[in-house]
Every structure is written in C-alpha cells, then in structure tokens.
Amino acid sequence: MSFQKLDDLGRRLEAFSHALSILGVDEAVAMAVGGGEARAEAMSALAGMQHRQASAPEIADWIDAAEQEDLSDDQRAAVRELKRQYTNLTCLPVEFVEKQMRTRMRCEQLWRDLRAKKDWHSFEPALDGVIQLVREEAAMRADALKLAPYDALVEQYDPGTRVSDIAPVFNDLKSFLVDFVPRALGAQDNRLSKRPMKALSGSYPIERQRELGLAMMQAVGFDLTHGSLAVSHHPFCGGVPTDVRITTRYKTSEFLSSLMGVLHETGHALYEQNLPKEWAHWPLGKARGMAVHESQSLFVEKQIGRNPAFWAWALPVVERHLGEDWSIEDILPHVHHVERGLIRVDADEVTYPLHIILRFELEQDLVSGKLQTRDLPEAWDAKMQDYLGLSTIDSPGDGPMQDVHWPSGALGYFPSYSLGAMMAAQQWTSIAAAVPDIEADLSAGEFSRINAWRRDNIWSQGSRWSTPELMQRATGAALDATHFKRHLEARYG
Amino acid sequence: MSFQKLDDLGRRLEAFSHALSILGVDEAVAMAVGGGEARAEAMSALAGMQHRQASAPEIADWIDAAEQEDLSDDQRAAVRELKRQYTNLTCLPVEFVEKQMRTRMRCEQLWRDLRAKKDWHSFEPALDGVIQLVREEAAMRADALKLAPYDALVEQYDPGTRVSDIAPVFNDLKSFLVDFVPRALGAQDNRLSKRPMKALSGSYPIERQRELGLAMMQAVGFDLTHGSLAVSHHPFCGGVPTDVRITTRYKTSEFLSSLMGVLHETGHALYEQNLPKEWAHWPLGKARGMAVHESQSLFVEKQIGRNPAFWAWALPVVERHLGEDWSIEDILPHVHHVERGLIRVDADEVTYPLHIILRFELEQDLVSGKLQTRDLPEAWDAKMQDYLGLSTIDSPGDGPMQDVHWPSGALGYFPSYSLGAMMAAQQWTSIAAAVPDIEADLSAGEFSRINAWRRDNIWSQGSRWSTPELMQRATGAALDATHFKRHLEARYG
C-alpha cells in the first residue's frame, strides 16, 4: 500500500529532522567552541541524506498511487500536504541548489564581517550574486507552482499567502501608521511629562530570573515534561514537539527583556507542543508556516504579555521572584515604550510593521529586477525617511545590511513577521468575542480558556489548511488590518 | 578510485555516529522526561539507516578493489581496519540481529524492574533467552572470524585479545589477590588503629565542586575548547573527539566520589580528544577498544589520581575551592580505602579484579553451555565465597542480577575492566622508566611529560594495532600482571 510507504518514509525523514533539530539546539546551548567544524560537517551530511531521501523520484509514484487508495479524510489531507511539499522540494535542479547554498554561505560569512565594518561597497557584489540566484529560483518555482515569481518565494514560508493578500493589508496599515506613530509618541510624551519613567534597574541574579521565567512559562501553558528553558546567545525556540527547547539570555541589571523574550518563545513553544501528535512524522503534523508561528509567539508576547490586565497578575509574580516592589504604573511605561529607530529587531510593536513594509516593497522590486542591488542604500533611505523620518544613507550597516535574511537568500520571509502580528490581533478579537470577560482571565493568571480556543483553532490544525484558510476558519474572516489598528489605538493612542 | 568511495562512505557514517553520540548525551543531560519515546524512535531509525549503509554488499567490492590500489601505509592500515569492522558487522543475518535486539531490550526492561525486587525466578527465563542467542551469535561469529566462540565475542570489545591472553594473567592475579586482599585489609586495620579515619563530611556547594572538577580536568590535560563537563544521573564520557562531553553527579555532603569520577571520565576524554584527527571518519581513527579505553580512564583515576604524590599537589587545589583544611594523612585513607563487598561498581582497585575474574570464568561456561542459566546463583555464590569470602545465595539481586551487561547480551565485555587496570599499571611502569623522577611531576601538578608518552604510544595510534600489539609496542612487552601486583603491593601492602 503506497500510503504505508509514505508513512515509513515519513518516519525516516522525521529521524533526520529530530537529529538536526537537537543538534542545532545543542550547538547553540552546549557545544564546545572547537566543536563547530565537525558539527557543521555532520549536519550538512545528514541534511544532504535527508534531502536525497525526501526528493527521490519514486515518491511521486507513491503519491499518485496513494491518491487512488481508500483513505480517511485525515490521510487524504496528509497526502495532499506531502505532495505540496514534495513539489516545492523537487522543483529546483540539484546543481542549482548546491550553487545557491555555496553563494549564500559565502555571502553570510562576508556579511558577519562587513556589517560590523559598515562596508557596503565590498558587500554589494556578494549580495548581488545571491539576489541574481533568487531571481532564477523565483522564476523556476513560479513555473512549477504556477504562481507569480515573488508569490512562489512567499509560498516557501507561508503557504497559500499571495501578494494580493498581503499588499492591501500592508497598505492599509502603512497609511494608518504614518499618522499613528507621531500620535503614539505624542501621547507617550504627554504621559511621561505627568509621570516620569522610573528605571527598573537593579541587581537580578540569573537563577532568580530563570525561576521567574519558568513560573511564567508554566502559567501560560508550557508543559515542562515536554520542554525546557536554557541559555543561548540569541533566544530561540527549537527542539521537537515532544521536547521543545526555548532559550533566553540574561542581564543581571535588567529583567524585562529576558522575561518578554521568554514569553515570546513560549508562544512558539505552545504551538509546537500542541500540534497533532499522530501526524508528527508527516508535513500535515507540522506548524503551518512562519506567519502563523509568529502569530503564536506575538500572541503570547504582545496580546497577552503586554496587556495591562496581564500585568495585574504578573507583577506580584515578578515581585515574588525578584523581591522588588513596583506599581503597575512603574512597569507599563517600559512594557509599552515606543521609539523610532533604525533597527528592526529593536523596534516596538507600533513602529515594527514599517520596517517590514519597507522590506516587503523593496524585495518585490529586487525580485522583479525593477530595483538593482547597487541602488539599495538610496532606495532604503528614501523609504526610511518617508515612513519613520530617519536617514540611513550614511550608515548602510543600519540600513540594507542590518538583517541576515537577504544575504542568506530568504526573500519572501519578512512579511511573515507583520502578518503574524496582525493575525494575533485578529485572533484576540475572536477569542474576546467567544469568551466573555477575557481580560479578567488575564488578571487572574488564568489562560485555559484562551488556550482552549487556540488549541482548537490553530494548534491542532497543523498544516491542514493554507494560511489564509486557517485564518478564515479560525476567525470567520480573511486577514484584515482593522483588528491590529484597533489594538494599537487602544494601547498607544 | 575505491579508496575514495570508502572515504565518502566514512563521512556519511560518521555523520550518523556524530548525531547518535550527541543525541545520547542530550538524552542523559538535557532531554525533558516526556521526550523519550520520540527520541528512541529517532535514534533507532538513524542507527538502522547507519547499519544498512555500513553493511551494504558493494562495500566488500570497494574494499577488495582498494586493497589493489596504490595506497600509503596509513591508507592501507585504514582499509585493513575497515575490513575487520565490516566482517564483524556483516557476519550475522539481519533477522538474527533484529530478534536479538528485541530479546535483549525485553530482558533489560525486565531486569530494571526485577533487580529492584530481587526476583531471580521471574528473571531467569528472560536471561536464558538472551544467553541462548549469545551462544548462537558466538557460533556464527566464530565461524566467520575463525576464532573460538568466546574469543569471537571478546573480539567485539577488545580486538585481538584471546582467552589465551587473558586466562594466564587473570589466573596469576587471582592467586595473588586471594592472599593479598586479607593482607591489605590487615594493613589498613593496623593503620586505622594508629590514626582513626577522619570524616570528610561537610557542606560543599555544587558550583564550587564543579569549579574544582574543571580545574582538575584542565590541569590533567582536558582541552575545554573541545569538551565540557555536565551533570547526569550516571557519570559517563560521550560526545565526539572534537567535543567530548563528560558528566558527573554531585552530593553536597561529600566531594571525593564526584571528583574521582571526574578524573576517571577525564581519562576517557583525553584518549578521545587526542585520537588522530585526519582519520576521524574511519575506524582507524577511533579508540582501540574497551580495555585500552579503560586503561586510559584508570590511568588518570588510579595511577595518577590515587597516587600520594598527586595529592601533595591536589590537596591545596581542593582546599582552594572548598575552603577546608585537611592534611594528606586525612585524605589518603579515603582515597585508598579497601573493603570486601558484593557490588562490583562500588569495589576498590584491590578487590575489583576478583569481581571481574568471577564473571570471566562464569561467562565462558555460559557460552560453552557447560553452565546453565538456572544454575547461575549457585555458581556465583560458590566463587564469591572462594574469592571474597562473601555469600550471595540469599540475595541474587547482589549476585548474578547486579549488572546490566548479561541482560543486554554483552558477554565478553567484563574482562576489559581488569585488563585495563593491568595495562594502566604496565604503562605507568614504562613511563616511569622513560621519564626520570615522574612522581615529582605529579607533586608539581605537571602532566605534560606523562601525557606526551601517552599521546605518542596510545592516543595517536587510534586503531592501527590490535590490543596486544598496541601494548607490546607501547611497553615493550605483552600484558603481564606483575606491574599491577607491584602497584597494589606498594600502595596497599
């Protein structure tokens, strides 16, 4: 039976995925400095074997045959999603993939060095090499998937989402934000003139911050029998659904950035821990994509974790662990701080989407060829001035060199971040409609009704639906910027 | 070129070994309790794929062809050792290996439960199933390797060592120890009557013990850029040569057992860290076997770590970390404590070999069929009474049920422990002859001359020689109990 062959294949591929995930976590958390070369060799050999097995030509026949078999609805969905993944995996020639891998890795290495030196001139040819290959990739994927070139790239990160879905909501949000950012900053100035910001600085031992993080994770729903919290240089969520590893980093002088990071990663972890277990070794059982994943992390970090009602419960928990005595009016100005800045990863939830929209617009033009790599600094600066009133023309390191995404060839990825933020707001609206008095739950540190909705509508669905379908089914409507705008108005207006 | 094909194969197999090693470490050190099932599935799938690739029939042809190619001496040695491993890997039918795996795993699971309950009666049939398959295995291996059945089992753990090598030295050692144990105990009583044992109990924070362990590891030669120290339930040495993971466990009431454990595992780690890097993905570049590996751990733990000269240097280091004030006369009675006991893993270096010789004698008879599984408790008890004057007839949990080796089918493994102890003593003799005033090095915490000898003669040799050849080349003589007997006489007589 061909379905069974695909199931067996899934178990073999899952063994590779499991190993690669845990090796990745181990590298960031536990590996000795001298272990990197052998680790890279082992992981690249394993990834190569996995790719060869996952793209074997006979799989196409098994899929065709399985589609003719007498399958349950779940099995049919599993084959459908596997077929989608197989098509995406096999539509590029092997030699092209290898050439692209080498070009990207060289450019990433160069980027690490030249970003620090702010040397756009030396970096540009390498980035241009990557961009040219992305254009080729987009053309080949477009051909195989019957999509427009940039849509074919977005499909890799966010299945089913098209520019025609993204552009209207981003345009709506952009015109809103260009007005709203100055308004939010004015409101903030006004509040601070009445009550100046109180510094949260102090001395917070790492072990206490860790206990605080663990307490918050558990309260929000993280299952510590199927996951853990460790330390790494960059926070992430990794591991496997039965053993989700999240990490954070600590400063002893400040606790809020680590704690908000833990909440963010806990959002990712809840999604992974609650995926449908019986399909864990099929694409059907995996998380839907980057935008939905980001909606889950931002849901916990922003919708829950920066909600004043949440802090009514959280503040005593923080104080119990850190032994300080703050009022909610001391904390909220930090939790809701807004500031125009050049760097995306440092941005707050109000200004963040403008960083994303800028990239979304530029990378479409890069892929179409309308924009050339050499013209990026000027194009970036012009939009940065328009959207945030800041200039990067003299500091390319804070402009088009700031992110690793383009050097690593990941064009089509950036929209996921802000799509996720808007999805989270729309999900919150739906939960608030379904669950009366939801903020009282937050104030009580009670997350079970919220999580029940998310489990039913998001987590348990795995990859059964395209991203737009998933949102439509969960919230009863297509993605719409309204909810996110209302959310910002209410919190920062 | 066939040599190149074997080299490529080695890199693929090494990727699996790397993953399995790190996944094993991660399981013991970092895995969440609920992660075990998926981890076991992933590891068993990876091990299965590795085994299939390592035993593919075309490899035999590549080996034959490579032997005809124009190779360097190193390459020739590499092919020779690969061929040995391939023969050992492929001489059992796949169905037999799978049946044996299931039988062993069931017996091990049963053992975990029934050992605690001391229930020999329920355990015996499961163990007998394993023993019967071991007899079949030994016969098949004997046939393929042209060895006697038990020798063919020993070959898996300790290549090149035969019963004809082991039996004479074990017999020599046994007759010595049956007299010497009472003598050592008498000498100890005599010392203690003059100066009673001073308890080392106190309160030693884990973080300080960890720092002490790290300081000792580094002093003895452990490279912390290629390895680390962590915590696990059972101490072990794992990981890969470029990133060797050793573990220990801590009691806050006592520091010596953890520290001696760290020294033991550091001995294993030094071997792994100093294997020939250019052959890391070939059998040639791996450690020679269990006996040689144990000789390296026991060298550091017993020859170095329990040497009074070592403690002249180590005691101030311990005191610096733990803040106590002991005299060397306080420490040595603990470091050199001798006691007759039922349990092998708790035994000191004087009584330990008697536990091993008992098992070596019994398992030969089990393999030959001279001894039946059901008669083990009586046979065990008889030897225990002869060798150590203790009876286990009423406590099978402390008799033939105490170790996991037999339930897991590892007959032929036990001799390695005491062969290793004797090799370490013989290596010490050779170093002392080559390096004048060696104990002054210990007293100065200076290990570079000692390690230089070990690097040249043991570590850098990888699997180039059989175990007896390696000893012959390193020490100029075949393994001989004399050095170990002299060592015990000097320390405990």
GROMACS .gro file of C-alpha atoms in nm, chain A residues 21-283:
model
  263
   21SER     CA    1   1.679   1.998   1.550
   22ILE     CA    2   1.852   1.865   1.858
   23LEU     CA    3   2.199   1.910   1.706
   24GLY     CA    4   2.103   2.269   1.631
   25VAL     CA    5   1.990   2.331   1.987
   26ASP     CA    6   2.298   2.158   2.125
   27GLU     CA    7   2.523   2.374   1.907
   28ALA     CA    8   2.370   2.694   2.048
   29VAL     CA    9   2.345   2.577   2.408
   30ALA     CA   10   2.614   2.320   2.489
   31MET     CA   11   2.871   2.275   2.213
   32ALA     CA   12   3.237   2.347   2.289
   33VAL     CA   13   3.385   2.624   2.074
   34GLY     CA   14   3.615   2.381   1.894
   35GLY     CA   15   3.331   2.150   1.800
   36GLY     CA   16   3.190   2.365   1.521
   37GLU     CA   17   3.366   2.225   1.218
   38ALA     CA   18   3.281   1.859   1.281
   39ARG     CA   19   2.926   1.961   1.376
   40ALA     CA   20   2.881   2.154   1.050
   41GLU     CA   21   3.010   1.856   0.850
   42ALA     CA   22   2.780   1.613   1.030
   43MET     CA   23   2.474   1.834   0.995
   44SER     CA   24   2.537   1.905   0.629
   45ALA     CA   25   2.584   1.533   0.557
   46LEU     CA   26   2.262   1.448   0.744
   47ALA     CA   27   2.070   1.726   0.569
   48GLY     CA   28   2.201   1.604   0.235
   49MET     CA   29   2.091   1.245   0.303
   50GLN     CA   30   1.753   1.368   0.421
   51HIS     CA   31   1.711   1.580   0.109
   52ARG     CA   32   1.803   1.292  -0.118
   53GLN     CA   33   1.554   1.062   0.052
   54ALA     CA   34   1.279   1.327   0.058
   55SER     CA   35   1.315   1.409  -0.310
   56ALA     CA   36   1.354   1.057  -0.450
   57PRO     CA   37   1.168   1.020  -0.783
   58GLU     CA   38   0.970   0.712  -0.673
   59ILE     CA   39   0.791   0.926  -0.415
   60ALA     CA   40   0.597   1.090  -0.698
   61ASP     CA   41   0.463   0.746  -0.794
   62TRP     CA   42   0.376   0.660  -0.434
   63ILE     CA   43   0.184   0.986  -0.404
   64ASP     CA   44  -0.006   0.921  -0.728
   65ALA     CA   45  -0.089   0.569  -0.613
   66ALA     CA   46  -0.185   0.678  -0.261
   67GLU     CA   47  -0.429   0.930  -0.406
   68GLN     CA   48  -0.616   0.637  -0.565
   69GLU     CA   49  -0.630   0.441  -0.238
   70ASP     CA   50  -0.923   0.424   0.000
   71LEU     CA   51  -0.810   0.680   0.259
   72SER     CA   52  -0.969   0.860   0.551
   73ASP     CA   53  -1.009   1.238   0.533
   74ASP     CA   54  -0.705   1.282   0.755
   75GLN     CA   55  -0.496   1.054   0.537
   76ARG     CA   56  -0.612   1.239   0.227
   77ALA     CA   57  -0.511   1.571   0.384
   78ALA     CA   58  -0.175   1.419   0.479
   79VAL     CA   59  -0.104   1.308   0.123
   80ARG     CA   60  -0.216   1.646  -0.016
   81GLU     CA   61   0.023   1.837   0.209
   82LEU     CA   62   0.306   1.593   0.141
   83LYS     CA   63   0.252   1.642  -0.233
   84ARG     CA   64   0.270   2.019  -0.192
   85GLN     CA   65   0.595   1.985  -0.002
   86TYR     CA   66   0.738   1.735  -0.250
   87THR     CA   67   0.664   1.971  -0.542
   88ASN     CA   68   0.834   2.259  -0.364
   89LEU     CA   69   1.131   2.039  -0.276
   90THR     CA   70   1.190   1.897  -0.622
   91CYS     CA   71   1.129   2.195  -0.850
   92LEU     CA   72   1.491   2.315  -0.843
   93PRO     CA   73   1.775   2.119  -1.006
   94VAL     CA   74   2.022   1.973  -0.755
   95GLU     CA   75   2.317   2.158  -0.913
   96PHE     CA   76   2.129   2.486  -0.875
   97VAL     CA   77   2.055   2.417  -0.508
   98GLU     CA   78   2.420   2.339  -0.442
   99LYS     CA   79   2.541   2.652  -0.623
  100GLN     CA   80   2.288   2.861  -0.432
  101MET     CA   81   2.396   2.707  -0.100
  102ARG     CA   82   2.761   2.796  -0.164
  103THR     CA   83   2.675   3.151  -0.276
  104ARG     CA   84   2.455   3.210   0.027
  105MET     CA   85   2.702   3.074   0.276
  106ARG     CA   86   2.984   3.286   0.135
  107CYS     CA   87   2.763   3.594   0.145
  108GLU     CA   88   2.652   3.524   0.504
  109GLN     CA   89   3.012   3.485   0.619
  110LEU     CA   90   3.106   3.808   0.443
  111TRP     CA   91   2.804   3.979   0.597
  112ARG     CA   92   2.912   3.890   0.950
  113ASP     CA   93   3.244   4.055   0.889
  114LEU     CA   94   3.142   4.355   0.673
  115ARG     CA   95   2.830   4.453   0.863
  116ALA     CA   96   3.046   4.527   1.166
  117LYS     CA   97   3.273   4.731   0.939
  118LYS     CA   98   2.973   4.904   0.773
  119ASP     CA   99   3.138   4.827   0.437
  120TRP     CA  100   2.855   4.825   0.182
  121HIS     CA  101   3.093   4.862  -0.111
  122SER     CA  102   3.269   4.530  -0.051
  123PHE     CA  103   2.943   4.358   0.043
  124GLU     CA  104   2.734   4.461  -0.257
  125PRO     CA  105   2.877   4.219  -0.519
  126ALA     CA  106   2.826   3.920  -0.288
  127LEU     CA  107   2.469   4.023  -0.209
  128ASP     CA  108   2.406   4.083  -0.578
  129GLY     CA  109   2.517   3.726  -0.651
  130VAL     CA  110   2.259   3.600  -0.403
  131ILE     CA  111   1.986   3.825  -0.545
  132GLN     CA  112   2.054   3.708  -0.900
  133LEU     CA  113   2.016   3.346  -0.793
  134VAL     CA  114   1.697   3.434  -0.603
  135ARG     CA  115   1.557   3.575  -0.928
  136GLU     CA  116   1.641   3.246  -1.102
  137GLU     CA  117   1.493   3.049  -0.815
  138ALA     CA  118   1.175   3.257  -0.821
  139ALA     CA  119   1.136   3.202  -1.196
  140MET     CA  120   1.179   2.824  -1.163
  141ARG     CA  121   0.946   2.798  -0.865
  142ALA     CA  122   0.690   3.020  -1.038
  143ASP     CA  123   0.695   2.787  -1.334
  144ALA     CA  124   0.649   2.472  -1.123
  145LEU     CA  125   0.388   2.619  -0.888
  146LYS     CA  126   0.201   2.829  -1.146
  147LEU     CA  127   0.248   3.138  -0.935
  148ALA     CA  128   0.398   3.482  -0.984
  149PRO     CA  129   0.772   3.481  -0.901
  150TYR     CA  130   0.755   3.665  -0.568
  151ASP     CA  131   0.445   3.468  -0.466
  152ALA     CA  132   0.642   3.149  -0.531
  153LEU     CA  133   0.901   3.269  -0.279
  154VAL     CA  134   0.643   3.367  -0.015
  155GLU     CA  135   0.490   3.019  -0.060
  156GLN     CA  136   0.808   2.868   0.093
  157TYR     CA  137   0.750   3.045   0.424
  158ASP     CA  138   0.378   3.099   0.430
  159PRO     CA  139   0.186   2.853   0.215
  160GLY     CA  140  -0.114   2.998   0.034
  161THR     CA  141  -0.040   3.363   0.102
  162ARG     CA  142  -0.007   3.584  -0.209
  163VAL     CA  143   0.099   3.943  -0.269
  164SER     CA  144  -0.270   4.007  -0.342
  165ASP     CA  145  -0.342   3.907   0.021
  166ILE     CA  146  -0.052   4.099   0.171
  167ALA     CA  147  -0.040   4.426  -0.022
  168PRO     CA  148  -0.390   4.557   0.068
  169VAL     CA  149  -0.349   4.497   0.442
  170PHE     CA  150   0.007   4.633   0.442
  171ASN     CA  151  -0.104   4.945   0.251
  172ASP     CA  152  -0.393   4.995   0.490
  173LEU     CA  153  -0.159   4.955   0.788
  174LYS     CA  154   0.108   5.179   0.638
  175SER     CA  155  -0.121   5.478   0.584
  176PHE     CA  156  -0.251   5.429   0.937
  177LEU     CA  157   0.095   5.407   1.093
  178VAL     CA  158   0.250   5.703   0.917
  179ASP     CA  159  -0.005   5.912   1.108
  180PHE     CA  160  -0.028   5.698   1.417
  181VAL     CA  161   0.340   5.676   1.509
  182PRO     CA  162   0.370   6.054   1.575
  183ARG     CA  163   0.039   6.039   1.763
  184ALA     CA  164   0.157   5.750   1.984
  185LEU     CA  165   0.485   5.928   2.051
  186GLY     CA  166   0.297   6.244   2.145
  187ALA     CA  167   0.069   6.054   2.379
  188GLN     CA  168   0.373   5.891   2.537
  189ASP     CA  169   0.544   6.230   2.585
  190ASN     CA  170   0.229   6.358   2.742
  191ARG     CA  171   0.212   6.066   2.988
  192LEU     CA  172   0.581   6.094   3.073
  193SER     CA  173   0.551   6.467   3.138
  194LYS     CA  174   0.295   6.383   3.406
  195ARG     CA  175   0.477   6.082   3.549
  196PRO     CA  176   0.844   6.041   3.453
  197MET     CA  177   0.972   5.693   3.371
  198LYS     CA  178   1.104   5.505   3.671
  199ALA     CA  179   1.409   5.295   3.596
  200LEU     CA  180   1.371   4.922   3.665
  201SER     CA  181   1.744   4.887   3.707
  202GLY     CA  182   1.869   4.680   3.996
  203SER     CA  183   2.057   4.357   4.051
  204TYR     CA  184   1.866   4.046   3.950
  205PRO     CA  185   2.052   3.715   3.994
  206ILE     CA  186   2.025   3.489   3.691
  207GLU     CA  187   1.894   3.196   3.895
  208ARG     CA  188   1.601   3.408   4.019
  209GLN     CA  189   1.524   3.538   3.671
  210ARG     CA  190   1.531   3.180   3.548
  211GLU     CA  191   1.282   3.072   3.814
  212LEU     CA  192   1.061   3.366   3.720
  213GLY     CA  193   1.077   3.269   3.353
  214LEU     CA  194   0.989   2.907   3.434
  215ALA     CA  195   0.696   3.017   3.651
  216MET     CA  196   0.561   3.239   3.372
  217MET     CA  197   0.610   2.970   3.106
  218GLN     CA  198   0.417   2.717   3.311
  219ALA     CA  199   0.140   2.961   3.397
  220VAL     CA  200   0.089   3.046   3.030
  221GLY     CA  201   0.064   2.675   2.943
  222PHE     CA  202   0.415   2.546   2.865
  223ASP     CA  203   0.442   2.176   2.954
  224LEU     CA  204   0.774   2.126   3.135
  225THR     CA  205   0.751   1.749   3.091
  226HIS     CA  206   0.786   1.815   2.717
  227GLY     CA  207   1.032   2.100   2.706
  228SER     CA  208   1.277   2.316   2.893
  229LEU     CA  209   1.442   2.657   2.922
  230ALA     CA  210   1.814   2.711   2.861
  231VAL     CA  211   2.056   2.994   2.785
  232SER     CA  212   2.193   3.090   2.445
  233HIS     CA  213   2.338   3.397   2.279
  234HIS     CA  214   2.027   3.457   2.066
  235PRO     CA  215   1.691   3.346   2.211
  236PHE     CA  216   1.510   3.083   2.005
  237CYS     CA  217   1.256   2.803   2.014
  238GLY     CA  218   1.393   2.471   1.889
  239GLY     CA  219   1.383   2.101   1.956
  240VAL     CA  220   1.092   1.873   1.872
  241PRO     CA  221   0.723   1.881   1.971
  242THR     CA  222   0.775   1.621   2.245
  243ASP     CA  223   1.072   1.816   2.381
  244VAL     CA  224   1.059   2.186   2.294
  245ARG     CA  225   1.371   2.380   2.387
  246ILE     CA  226   1.338   2.752   2.437
  247THR     CA  227   1.626   2.977   2.530
  248THR     CA  228   1.681   3.324   2.661
  249ARG     CA  229   1.974   3.535   2.774
  250TYR     CA  230   2.007   3.728   3.097
  251LYS     CA  231   2.140   4.064   3.205
  252THR     CA  232   2.172   4.093   3.581
  253SER     CA  233   2.099   4.466   3.564
  254GLU     CA  234   1.758   4.431   3.399
  255PHE     CA  235   1.490   4.160   3.388
  256LEU     CA  236   1.223   4.276   3.143
  257SER     CA  237   1.392   4.199   2.810
  258SER     CA  238   1.472   3.843   2.915
  259LEU     CA  239   1.121   3.787   3.050
  260MET     CA  240   0.949   3.924   2.738
  261GLY     CA  241   1.180   3.705   2.531
  262VAL     CA  242   1.075   3.401   2.733
  263LEU     CA  243   0.709   3.486   2.676
  264HIS     CA  244   0.771   3.526   2.302
  265GLU     CA  245   0.945   3.188   2.274
  266THR     CA  246   0.678   3.029   2.494
  267GLY     CA  247   0.427   3.135   2.230
  268HIS     CA  248   0.621   2.943   1.966
  269ALA     CA  249   0.659   2.651   2.205
  270LEU     CA  250   0.286   2.620   2.280
  271TYR     CA  251   0.219   2.581   1.908
  272GLU     CA  252   0.482   2.305   1.878
  273GLN     CA  253   0.376   2.123   2.194
  274ASN     CA  254   0.013   2.111   2.082
  275LEU     CA  255   0.050   2.001   1.721
  276PRO     CA  256  -0.141   1.681   1.632
  277LYS     CA  257   0.082   1.401   1.762
  278GLU     CA  258  -0.048   1.125   1.537
  279TRP     CA  259   0.082   1.316   1.233
  280ALA     CA  260   0.414   1.422   1.384
  281HIS     CA  261   0.612   1.244   1.108
  282TRP     CA  262   0.407   1.393   0.821
  283PRO     CA  263   0.409   1.751   0.689
   0.00000   0.00000   0.00000
